[in-house]
Amino acid sequence: MVLHFFFDSAKGYNLSVFNHRNRTAERDSFASLGTNMPPGGGDDINLLEIPRNEMQSEEELEKEREREVRVLQERINKGGRPLNVALIGPSGSGKSSFCNSIMAAFSVGGWRERATTGHYGGHGEQVTHHLLSFPKIEYLDFDALYEYNYPTLIDMNGFEDSCDTLAQELLRIVFFGRLPNEEKLMDAVKLYNSRGLDGLKEKYSQNNEDLKVDRIIFIASANNSPLPTRLMEAVRNTARKENRVIPIFGVLTHKDEISRGDSDYMRLEQEFREGLGIPENRFLLCTTYCDAYDKHHGKSRLDQRHPALDIPVLKFMRQVCDPAIKVIQDKQTYTGKEPPQEPDTTTQRNPTPEPNPQPNPLLQDNERLRRMWIKGAIIAVIFFLLLPLISYEKEIQRICARHGTGVSSYCGDQSMVGKMFASFVFAAFLVVLDIAFDRYNQFF
């Protein structure tokens, strides 16, 4: 980048005078855009709310950017596995533009269109159709930077504003890294339509977890109301109610199209942060590298970098990539099973315990009657088995009656033995039967 300094000791021209003239020219140039002129005009113009201190020169901004790069490198350290950062949001929210802005801030050479951006070609169609990953070797253009743990960025097509079963399962597949690089998310939707939820789970549970997500950046547009609240809920549920809990961050783009002091925007920002459940240090309102900024600035992003855009992105990504922030139960894998449902205790400080369910008297009577029938059936079987003994005793009595008193003592003894044996066997069966039913009641 070429810096122009003007100094004339006689006239006292210096860089600040040049910057003042530049700002005046910029206002005049911006005013020529007509309908794009923000409310206020003149000296009240907020320069599209561009994140830039007007009292700083380009040289000062570049020095500040270099400082932010050094602080980021100190934070992310060297060695180890780079984080996988997924950019999630609805269509047209600026995900790909923000992805390119991150890579521009990280690189030495400035902005390049690595993630395809556009305006739907005027046909209401998405520009990004595949899941695309950008590891550091693809966007860092200086070999000495490779040793740092710059993240792998994951860009994909926009999600519908939905919190249904399909939306949450697609998010689970993405977050567990089961959707391969360069595969269309729409292919998973078609599989769901043809084979149902079980077929979807079965297919993607067989894939490797090559892009397991470590950070989620949810992106929405600051000038687009209402917010995609159902999709925000789906992301929040999927990222936090699984066994594997992933940190969430939030970005509102198109800062150049809103006024931050506007009451409508302030309500939107509060709703956005509360919908994702994120504190202020995990939130960014920004302008990305885009055509509108180029027109205002009077210089194309193809020709030079814009440090005023890089600085807030670098500060934000320093927080995103902070190794102090951990994924809970990072070793958990995608099983295709529904995540466990945890009771919501946020509305009660000391929730009342659930009362023990009382048994249904009618069901108890039916169970008692069923067991009585079973017991009666078993007794009948035992009695049937004892019939031969009863028949044997009657045969002895018949023989004794035929032969008279000569065998009377023998007949009496045999009759007594048979009765005692039958009684003993019958009593033993009843005891064993009662014990068996007691054990049955204990276990069932």
Coordinates of C-alpha atoms in Angstrom, one line a residue:
M1 CA 0.0 0.0 0.0
V2 CA 1.3 3.4 -1.0
L3 CA 1.0 6.2 1.6
H4 CA 0.9 9.8 0.5
F5 CA 2.4 12.4 2.8
F6 CA 2.3 16.1 1.9
F7 CA 4.3 18.5 3.9
D8 CA 5.2 22.1 3.1
S9 CA 6.9 24.1 5.9
A10 CA 5.9 27.4 4.4
K11 CA 2.2 26.6 4.1
G12 CA 2.1 24.1 6.9
Y13 CA 0.4 21.4 4.9
N14 CA 0.6 18.0 6.7
L15 CA -1.1 14.7 6.8
S16 CA -4.0 16.0 8.9
V17 CA -4.9 18.7 6.3
F18 CA -4.7 16.0 3.6
N19 CA -7.0 13.7 5.6
H20 CA -9.4 16.6 6.1
R21 CA -9.5 17.2 2.4
N22 CA -9.9 13.5 1.8
R23 CA -12.9 13.3 4.1
T24 CA -14.5 16.4 2.5
A25 CA -14.0 14.7 -0.9
E26 CA -15.4 11.5 0.4
R27 CA -18.6 13.3 1.7
D28 CA -19.0 15.0 -1.7
S29 CA -18.5 11.7 -3.4
F30 CA -20.9 9.9 -1.1
A31 CA -23.5 12.6 -1.6
S32 CA -23.4 11.9 -5.3
L33 CA -24.8 8.5 -4.7
G34 CA -28.2 10.1 -4.1
T35 CA -30.6 7.6 -2.6
N36 CA -27.8 5.9 -0.7
M37 CA -27.2 9.0 1.3
P38 CA -27.9 8.3 5.0
P39 CA -30.2 10.6 7.0
G40 CA -28.6 13.8 8.2
G41 CA -26.2 14.5 5.3
G42 CA -23.4 17.1 5.5
D43 CA -21.4 17.1 8.7
D44 CA -23.9 14.9 10.4
I45 CA -23.1 12.0 8.0
N46 CA -22.0 8.9 9.7
L47 CA -20.2 7.5 6.7
L48 CA -22.5 4.5 6.6
E49 CA -21.5 3.8 10.2
I50 CA -18.2 2.5 8.9
P51 CA -16.1 1.2 11.8
R52 CA -13.3 3.8 11.4
N53 CA -12.0 6.6 13.6
E54 CA -12.0 9.6 11.3
M55 CA -9.2 11.2 13.2
Q56 CA -6.9 8.3 12.2
S57 CA -4.9 8.2 9.1
E58 CA -4.6 5.2 6.9
E59 CA -1.0 4.7 8.2
E60 CA -2.3 4.8 11.8
L61 CA -5.0 2.4 11.0
E62 CA -2.6 0.0 9.4
K63 CA -0.3 0.1 12.4
E64 CA -3.3 -0.6 14.7
R65 CA -4.2 -3.5 12.4
E66 CA -0.6 -4.9 12.7
R67 CA -0.9 -4.7 16.5
E68 CA -4.1 -6.6 16.4
V69 CA -2.5 -9.3 14.2
R70 CA 0.3 -9.7 16.8
V71 CA -2.1 -9.9 19.7
L72 CA -4.2 -12.5 17.8
Q73 CA -1.1 -14.6 17.1
E74 CA -0.1 -14.5 20.7
R75 CA -3.5 -15.7 21.7
I76 CA -3.9 -18.6 19.2
N77 CA -0.4 -20.0 19.9
K78 CA 1.5 -22.4 17.6
G79 CA 1.1 -26.1 16.9
G80 CA -1.8 -28.3 17.6
R81 CA -5.1 -28.8 15.7
P82 CA -6.7 -25.7 14.2
L83 CA -10.2 -24.9 15.3
N84 CA -13.1 -25.6 12.8
V85 CA -15.3 -22.5 12.8
A86 CA -18.8 -22.9 11.2
L87 CA -20.6 -19.9 9.7
I88 CA -24.3 -20.4 10.1
G89 CA -27.2 -18.2 9.1
P90 CA -30.1 -17.6 6.8
S91 CA -29.7 -16.8 3.1
G92 CA -28.5 -13.3 2.2
S93 CA -27.2 -12.6 5.7
G94 CA -23.6 -12.1 4.4
K95 CA -22.0 -15.3 5.5
S96 CA -19.7 -15.6 2.5
S97 CA -18.8 -11.9 2.6
F98 CA -17.9 -12.2 6.3
C99 CA -15.9 -15.4 5.6
N100 CA -13.9 -13.4 2.9
S101 CA -13.4 -10.5 5.4
I102 CA -12.0 -12.9 8.0
M103 CA -9.5 -14.3 5.5
A104 CA -8.6 -10.8 4.3
A105 CA -7.9 -9.7 7.9
F106 CA -5.7 -12.8 8.5
S107 CA -3.7 -12.6 5.2
V108 CA -0.9 -10.4 4.2
G109 CA -2.0 -9.7 0.6
G110 CA -5.5 -8.5 1.4
W111 CA -9.0 -9.4 0.1
R112 CA -9.6 -12.1 -2.4
E113 CA -12.9 -13.8 -3.3
R114 CA -12.3 -17.2 -1.9
A115 CA -15.9 -17.8 -0.8
T116 CA -18.3 -17.0 -3.6
T117 CA -20.5 -14.0 -2.9
G118 CA -23.3 -12.3 -4.8
H119 CA -26.9 -11.0 -4.9
Y120 CA -28.7 -14.2 -6.0
G121 CA -28.3 -13.3 -9.6
G122 CA -31.6 -11.4 -9.4
H123 CA -33.5 -14.8 -9.4
G124 CA -33.8 -15.4 -5.7
E125 CA -31.3 -18.2 -5.8
Q126 CA -28.5 -18.9 -3.3
V127 CA -24.9 -18.3 -4.4
T128 CA -23.4 -20.8 -2.1
H129 CA -24.7 -24.4 -2.5
H130 CA -22.0 -26.6 -1.1
L131 CA -20.3 -26.9 2.3
L132 CA -16.9 -25.4 1.7
S133 CA -14.0 -25.5 4.1
F134 CA -11.1 -23.0 4.0
P135 CA -8.1 -24.2 6.0
K136 CA -5.3 -21.8 6.7
I137 CA -3.1 -23.1 3.9
E138 CA -5.7 -21.8 1.4
Y139 CA -5.9 -18.2 2.7
L140 CA -2.6 -17.5 4.4
D141 CA -0.3 -16.1 1.7
F142 CA 2.9 -16.0 3.8
D143 CA 4.7 -19.2 4.8
A144 CA 5.8 -17.9 8.2
L145 CA 2.1 -17.7 9.3
Y146 CA 1.4 -21.4 8.8
E147 CA 2.9 -22.3 12.2
Y148 CA 0.1 -20.4 14.0
N149 CA -3.3 -22.0 14.7
Y150 CA -5.3 -20.0 12.3
P151 CA -8.8 -21.6 12.1
T152 CA -10.4 -23.5 9.3
L153 CA -13.5 -21.6 8.2
I154 CA -16.6 -23.5 7.1
D155 CA -19.1 -21.7 4.8
M156 CA -22.3 -23.2 3.6
N157 CA -25.6 -22.3 2.1
G158 CA -28.2 -20.6 4.2
F159 CA -30.7 -22.4 6.4
E160 CA -34.5 -21.9 6.4
D161 CA -35.9 -20.1 9.4
S162 CA -37.1 -23.3 11.0
C163 CA -36.7 -25.3 14.2
D164 CA -38.3 -28.5 13.1
T165 CA -36.8 -32.0 13.4
L166 CA -35.1 -31.8 10.0
A167 CA -33.4 -28.5 10.7
Q168 CA -32.0 -29.7 14.0
E169 CA -30.8 -33.0 12.5
L170 CA -29.1 -31.2 9.7
L171 CA -27.4 -28.9 12.2
R172 CA -26.3 -32.0 14.2
I173 CA -24.8 -33.5 11.1
V174 CA -22.9 -30.3 10.3
F175 CA -21.7 -29.7 13.9
F176 CA -20.4 -33.3 14.2
G177 CA -18.5 -32.9 11.0
R178 CA -20.5 -35.6 9.2
L179 CA -21.3 -33.5 6.1
P180 CA -18.2 -33.9 3.8
N181 CA -16.4 -31.0 2.2
E182 CA -18.0 -29.8 -1.1
E183 CA -21.2 -31.8 -0.5
K184 CA -24.6 -30.1 -0.9
L185 CA -26.7 -29.7 2.1
M186 CA -29.7 -30.0 -0.2
D187 CA -28.6 -33.6 -0.9
A188 CA -29.3 -34.4 2.8
V189 CA -32.7 -32.7 2.5
K190 CA -33.6 -34.9 -0.6
L191 CA -32.4 -38.0 1.3
Y192 CA -34.7 -37.1 4.2
N193 CA -37.7 -36.6 1.8
S194 CA -37.1 -40.0 0.2
R195 CA -36.0 -42.2 3.2
G196 CA -37.1 -40.2 6.3
L197 CA -35.3 -39.3 9.4
D198 CA -34.0 -42.8 10.1
G199 CA -32.5 -43.0 6.6
L200 CA -30.8 -39.6 7.0
K201 CA -29.3 -40.7 10.3
E202 CA -28.2 -44.0 9.0
K203 CA -26.4 -42.5 6.0
Y204 CA -24.5 -39.8 7.8
S205 CA -23.6 -41.8 10.8
Q206 CA -21.3 -43.8 8.5
N207 CA -19.3 -40.8 7.4
N208 CA -16.0 -39.6 9.1
E209 CA -16.0 -36.6 11.4
D210 CA -13.5 -34.7 9.2
L211 CA -14.9 -31.2 10.0
K212 CA -16.1 -31.5 13.5
V213 CA -17.2 -28.0 14.5
D214 CA -15.4 -26.3 17.5
R215 CA -17.0 -22.8 17.2
I216 CA -20.3 -21.6 15.8
I217 CA -20.7 -18.0 14.4
F218 CA -24.3 -17.3 13.7
I219 CA -24.6 -14.5 11.2
A220 CA -27.7 -12.3 10.5
S221 CA -28.3 -9.0 8.8
A222 CA -28.6 -5.9 11.0
N223 CA -31.0 -4.3 8.5
N224 CA -33.2 -7.4 8.1
S225 CA -36.2 -7.6 10.5
P226 CA -37.6 -9.9 11.8
L227 CA -34.6 -12.0 12.8
P228 CA -34.5 -15.8 12.0
T229 CA -35.6 -16.6 15.6
R230 CA -36.6 -20.2 14.9
L231 CA -33.3 -21.0 13.2
M232 CA -31.5 -19.3 16.2
E233 CA -33.4 -21.5 18.5
A234 CA -32.5 -24.6 16.5
V235 CA -28.8 -23.6 16.6
R236 CA -29.0 -22.9 20.3
N237 CA -30.7 -26.2 21.1
T238 CA -28.4 -28.3 18.9
A239 CA -25.2 -26.7 20.2
R240 CA -26.0 -26.6 23.9
K241 CA -28.4 -29.5 24.6
E242 CA -26.2 -32.2 23.2
N243 CA -23.7 -34.0 25.3
R244 CA -21.1 -32.1 23.2
V245 CA -21.6 -28.4 23.9
I246 CA -20.2 -26.0 21.3
P247 CA -19.5 -22.2 22.0
I248 CA -21.7 -19.9 20.0
F249 CA -20.8 -16.4 18.8
G250 CA -23.0 -13.9 16.9
V251 CA -22.4 -11.4 14.1
L252 CA -24.7 -8.8 12.6
T253 CA -23.6 -7.6 9.2
H254 CA -24.5 -4.6 7.1
K255 CA -23.5 -2.1 9.8
D256 CA -23.2 0.4 7.0
E257 CA -26.9 0.3 6.4
I258 CA -28.1 1.1 9.9
S259 CA -27.6 3.7 12.6
R260 CA -26.5 2.0 15.9
G261 CA -28.3 4.6 18.0
D262 CA -31.6 3.8 16.3
S263 CA -34.1 2.4 18.7
D264 CA -35.3 -0.3 16.2
Y265 CA -31.8 -1.5 15.8
M266 CA -31.1 -1.5 19.5
R267 CA -34.1 -3.7 20.0
L268 CA -33.0 -6.0 17.2
E269 CA -29.5 -6.3 18.7
Q270 CA -30.9 -7.2 22.1
E271 CA -33.2 -9.8 20.6
F272 CA -30.3 -11.2 18.6
R273 CA -28.0 -11.6 21.6
E274 CA -30.8 -13.0 23.9
G275 CA -31.9 -15.4 21.2
L276 CA -28.5 -16.9 20.9
G277 CA -27.8 -16.5 24.7
I278 CA -24.4 -14.7 24.1
P279 CA -22.7 -12.0 26.1
E280 CA -21.4 -8.8 24.6
N281 CA -17.9 -10.1 24.2
R282 CA -19.2 -12.8 21.8
F283 CA -21.0 -10.3 19.6
L284 CA -19.9 -8.2 16.6
L285 CA -21.6 -5.6 14.5
C286 CA -19.5 -5.1 11.4
T287 CA -19.2 -4.0 7.8
T288 CA -17.7 -6.5 5.5
Y289 CA -15.7 -6.0 2.3
C290 CA -18.4 -5.3 -0.2
D291 CA -19.4 -3.1 -3.1
A292 CA -21.1 -0.4 -1.0
Y293 CA -17.9 0.1 1.1
D294 CA -15.8 0.3 -2.1
K295 CA -18.1 2.9 -3.6
H296 CA -18.0 5.0 -0.5
H297 CA -14.3 4.7 0.0
G298 CA -13.6 5.4 -3.6
K299 CA -11.1 2.5 -3.8
S300 CA -11.7 -1.1 -4.8
R301 CA -11.0 -3.9 -2.3
L302 CA -9.1 -5.5 -5.2
D303 CA -6.5 -2.8 -5.1
Q304 CA -5.9 -2.3 -1.4
R305 CA -7.0 -3.6 2.0
H306 CA -9.2 -1.7 4.3
P307 CA -7.7 -1.8 7.8
A308 CA -10.7 -0.1 9.3
L309 CA -12.7 -3.2 8.4
D310 CA -9.9 -5.6 9.5
I311 CA -9.5 -4.3 13.0
P312 CA -12.9 -5.2 14.5
V313 CA -12.8 -8.6 12.7
L314 CA -9.4 -9.3 14.2
K315 CA -10.5 -8.4 17.7
F316 CA -13.6 -10.5 17.4
M317 CA -11.7 -13.6 16.0
R318 CA -9.2 -13.3 18.8
Q319 CA -12.1 -14.1 21.1
V320 CA -13.5 -16.8 18.9
C321 CA -10.1 -18.6 18.6
D322 CA -9.2 -18.2 22.3
P323 CA -8.0 -21.7 23.4
A324 CA -9.3 -20.9 26.9
I325 CA -12.8 -21.5 25.6
K326 CA -13.4 -25.2 25.5
V327 CA -15.9 -27.5 23.8
I328 CA -17.5 -29.6 26.5
Q329 CA -17.2 -33.4 26.0
D330 CA -15.3 -32.9 22.8
K331 CA -14.8 -36.6 22.2
Q332 CA -18.5 -37.3 21.8
T333 CA -19.5 -38.6 18.4
Y334 CA -22.6 -38.5 16.2
T335 CA -24.7 -41.6 16.9
G336 CA -27.9 -40.7 15.1
K337 CA -29.8 -41.0 18.4
E338 CA -31.9 -38.2 19.8
P339 CA -30.0 -36.1 22.4
P340 CA -31.2 -36.5 26.0
Q341 CA -33.9 -34.1 27.1
E342 CA -32.9 -32.1 30.1
P343 CA -35.6 -30.5 32.3
D344 CA -35.9 -26.8 32.1
T345 CA -35.2 -25.3 35.5
T346 CA -34.6 -21.7 34.4
T347 CA -38.0 -20.5 35.5
Q348 CA -37.8 -22.0 39.0
R349 CA -35.0 -21.4 41.5
N350 CA -36.0 -24.5 43.5
P351 CA -38.2 -26.6 41.3
T352 CA -40.8 -28.8 43.1
P353 CA -39.9 -32.5 42.9
E354 CA -42.2 -34.7 40.9
P355 CA -44.7 -36.6 43.2
N356 CA -44.4 -40.4 43.1
P357 CA -47.0 -41.8 40.7
Q358 CA -49.9 -43.6 42.5
P359 CA -50.8 -47.0 41.2
N360 CA -54.2 -47.4 39.5
P361 CA -56.6 -49.5 41.8
L362 CA -58.3 -51.0 38.7
L363 CA -54.9 -52.2 37.3
Q364 CA -54.0 -53.7 40.7
D365 CA -57.3 -55.7 40.9
N366 CA -56.7 -57.0 37.4
E367 CA -53.2 -58.1 38.2
R368 CA -54.4 -59.8 41.4
L369 CA -57.1 -61.7 39.5
R370 CA -54.6 -62.7 36.8
R371 CA -52.2 -64.2 39.4
M372 CA -55.1 -66.0 41.2
W373 CA -56.0 -67.7 37.9
I374 CA -52.4 -68.7 37.3
K375 CA -52.1 -70.1 40.9
G376 CA -55.4 -72.1 40.5
A377 CA -54.2 -73.5 37.2
I378 CA -50.9 -74.7 38.8
I379 CA -52.9 -76.3 41.7
A380 CA -55.1 -78.1 39.2
V381 CA -52.0 -79.5 37.5
I382 CA -50.6 -80.7 40.8
F383 CA -53.9 -82.4 41.7
F384 CA -53.9 -84.1 38.3
L385 CA -50.5 -85.5 39.0
L386 CA -51.6 -86.8 42.4
L387 CA -54.6 -88.7 40.9
P388 CA -52.5 -91.9 40.3
L389 CA -51.8 -92.1 44.1
I390 CA -55.5 -91.8 44.9
S391 CA -56.3 -94.5 42.4
Y392 CA -53.6 -96.7 43.9
E393 CA -55.1 -96.3 47.4
K394 CA -58.6 -97.3 46.1
E395 CA -57.1 -100.5 44.5
I396 CA -55.5 -101.5 47.8
Q397 CA -58.9 -101.1 49.5
R398 CA -60.6 -103.2 46.9
I399 CA -58.0 -106.0 47.4
C400 CA -58.4 -105.8 51.2
A401 CA -62.2 -106.2 51.0
R402 CA -61.8 -109.3 48.8
H403 CA -59.3 -111.1 51.0
G404 CA -60.9 -110.3 54.3
T405 CA -59.4 -109.8 57.7
G406 CA -56.2 -111.7 56.9
V407 CA -54.6 -108.7 55.4
S408 CA -56.4 -106.0 57.3
S409 CA -53.3 -104.8 59.2
Y410 CA -51.4 -104.6 55.9
C411 CA -54.2 -102.7 54.2
G412 CA -54.4 -100.2 57.0
D413 CA -50.7 -99.5 56.9
Q414 CA -50.7 -99.0 53.1
S415 CA -53.7 -96.7 53.2
M416 CA -52.1 -94.6 55.9
V417 CA -48.8 -94.3 54.0
G418 CA -50.5 -93.3 50.8
K419 CA -52.5 -90.6 52.5
M420 CA -49.5 -89.2 54.3
F421 CA -47.4 -89.2 51.1
A422 CA -50.1 -87.5 49.0
S423 CA -50.7 -84.9 51.7
F424 CA -46.9 -84.2 52.0
V425 CA -46.5 -83.8 48.3
F426 CA -49.5 -81.5 47.9
A427 CA -48.3 -79.3 50.8
A428 CA -44.8 -79.1 49.4
F429 CA -46.1 -78.0 46.0
L430 CA -48.2 -75.3 47.7
V431 CA -45.2 -74.0 49.6
V432 CA -43.0 -73.9 46.5
L433 CA -45.8 -72.2 44.6
D434 CA -46.1 -69.4 47.3
I435 CA -42.4 -68.9 47.3
A436 CA -42.3 -68.6 43.5
F437 CA -45.1 -66.0 43.5
D438 CA -43.4 -63.9 46.3
R439 CA -40.2 -63.8 44.2
Y440 CA -42.3 -62.8 41.1
N441 CA -43.8 -59.9 43.1
Q442 CA -40.4 -58.7 44.2
F443 CA -39.1 -58.4 40.7
F444 CA -42.2 -57.4 38.8

